[in-house]
Amino acid sequence: MNNQEYAKIILNELNQTIPHIDVDKAEQMKQLILQADEIFCAGAGRSGFQVKGFAMRLMHMGLKSYVVGETCTPNIGKDGLLVICSGSGSTKSLVCHAQKAKDIGAKIALITIDPDSPIAQMADVVIEISAPSPKSAKAGAITSIQPMGSLFEQSEGLFMDCMIMMLMEAKHMDSDTMFGRHANLE
């Protein structure tokens, strides 16, 4: 197969995930972000890369956003929101982050494949993305030609971009207003 044929298959796979995300849950996540004093973003591996992009876009909107584990990330408080991206919802380090946030009284939003995972049990809102992954409890329910958890990682990235657009609409922002916060030390 060539790249165009693979692209068509991948786009068809994404069409099985993104349009099926619960609209009410997405709205709940948007409200949690708008109500939070600060937003802390966490993920491991490729999900971690995706959530870092989300933290950047939140910063472009003028929101206080941080990536968990970075050296300049402050402590989370009771008015903070922890956004976790985890296909399995059971990555040990992320479970520990969720428990710490819960103990402090912060809110938790989880983007995951498994809505019954340990992190999901602690979360205030769970965004379920039905995608296959080697670590998924639902392996085999949806198939993908892509390796490992690629479909989930792409889907979570696209969902977070959708969330940014929902937040932009709520805050009456556009790309031009956001670009004013783009990094200038490049």
mmCIF file of N, CA, C and O in Angstrom, residues 13 54-55 61 69 76-77 88 93 113 123 159 161-162 164 166 168 184:
data_model
loop_
_atom_site.group_PDB
_atom_site.id
_atom_site.type_symbol
_atom_site.label_atom_id
_atom_site.label_comp_id
_atom_site.label_asym_id
_atom_site.label_seq_id
_atom_site.Cartn_x
_atom_site.Cartn_y
_atom_site.Cartn_z
ATOM 1 N N GLU A 13 -10.614 4.844 10.370
ATOM 2 C CA GLU A 13 -10.516 4.395 11.761
ATOM 3 C C GLU A 13 -10.846 5.531 12.722
ATOM 4 O O GLU A 13 -11.578 5.341 13.701
ATOM 5 N N PHE A 54 -1.730 19.804 24.471
ATOM 6 C CA PHE A 54 -2.954 20.364 25.045
ATOM 7 C C PHE A 54 -2.595 21.447 26.061
ATOM 8 O O PHE A 54 -3.190 22.538 26.059
ATOM 9 N N ALA A 55 -1.623 21.179 26.925
ATOM 10 C CA ALA A 55 -1.189 22.163 27.922
ATOM 11 C C ALA A 55 -0.703 23.440 27.229
ATOM 12 O O ALA A 55 -0.985 24.556 27.679
ATOM 13 N N MET A 61 -4.281 30.163 25.332
ATOM 14 C CA MET A 61 -5.569 30.786 25.639
ATOM 15 C C MET A 61 -5.490 31.696 26.865
ATOM 16 O O MET A 61 -6.467 32.336 27.220
ATOM 17 N N GLY A 69 5.427 16.828 36.158
ATOM 18 C CA GLY A 69 6.754 16.251 36.019
ATOM 19 C C GLY A 69 7.803 17.224 35.515
ATOM 20 O O GLY A 69 8.994 16.943 35.600
ATOM 21 N N ILE A 76 -0.424 21.264 42.966
ATOM 22 C CA ILE A 76 -1.844 21.367 42.650
ATOM 23 C C ILE A 76 -2.604 21.685 43.935
ATOM 24 O O ILE A 76 -2.260 21.187 45.009
ATOM 25 N N GLY A 77 -3.607 22.521 43.803
ATOM 26 C CA GLY A 77 -4.452 22.873 44.940
ATOM 27 C C GLY A 77 -5.866 22.374 44.748
ATOM 28 O O GLY A 77 -6.203 21.794 43.705
ATOM 29 N N SER A 88 -4.924 2.880 29.210
ATOM 30 C CA SER A 88 -5.304 1.829 30.158
ATOM 31 C C SER A 88 -6.010 2.389 31.380
ATOM 32 O O SER A 88 -6.799 1.694 32.020
ATOM 33 N N SER A 93 2.231 5.436 37.773
ATOM 34 C CA SER A 93 2.582 6.818 38.120
ATOM 35 C C SER A 93 1.373 7.742 38.001
ATOM 36 O O SER A 93 1.170 8.632 38.826
ATOM 37 N N ILE A 113 -9.339 4.637 27.319
ATOM 38 C CA ILE A 113 -10.075 3.567 26.648
ATOM 39 C C ILE A 113 -10.978 2.858 27.654
ATOM 40 O O ILE A 113 -12.064 2.410 27.322
ATOM 41 N N ALA A 123 -12.014 9.803 38.910
ATOM 42 C CA ALA A 123 -12.211 10.975 38.054
ATOM 43 C C ALA A 123 -13.592 11.595 38.215
ATOM 44 O O ALA A 123 -14.581 10.911 38.480
ATOM 45 N N PHE A 159 -9.327 14.878 19.937
ATOM 46 C CA PHE A 159 -10.341 15.282 20.904
ATOM 47 C C PHE A 159 -9.888 16.525 21.673
ATOM 48 O O PHE A 159 -10.673 17.459 21.884
ATOM 49 N N ASP A 161 -7.873 18.822 20.649
ATOM 50 C CA ASP A 161 -7.996 19.957 19.732
ATOM 51 C C ASP A 161 -9.446 20.417 19.641
ATOM 52 O O ASP A 161 -9.723 21.619 19.607
ATOM 53 N N CYS A 162 -10.384 19.475 19.622
ATOM 54 C CA CYS A 162 -11.808 19.826 19.636
ATOM 55 C C CYS A 162 -12.147 20.577 20.923
ATOM 56 O O CYS A 162 -12.894 21.568 20.900
ATOM 57 N N ILE A 164 -10.145 22.406 22.718
ATOM 58 C CA ILE A 164 -9.594 23.762 22.604
ATOM 59 C C ILE A 164 -10.551 24.648 21.809
ATOM 60 O O ILE A 164 -10.818 25.794 22.195
ATOM 61 N N MET A 166 -13.774 24.268 21.522
ATOM 62 C CA MET A 166 -14.944 24.518 22.372
ATOM 63 C C MET A 166 -14.635 25.621 23.387
ATOM 64 O O MET A 166 -15.466 26.496 23.638
ATOM 65 N N MET A 168 -12.288 27.965 23.033
ATOM 66 C CA MET A 168 -12.142 29.217 22.287
ATOM 67 C C MET A 168 -13.505 29.858 22.055
ATOM 68 O O MET A 168 -13.666 31.070 22.230
ATOM 69 N N ASN A 184 8.175 33.287 21.736
ATOM 70 C CA ASN A 184 8.992 34.143 20.885
ATOM 71 C C ASN A 184 10.491 33.896 21.106
ATOM 72 O O ASN A 184 11.319 34.539 20.490
#
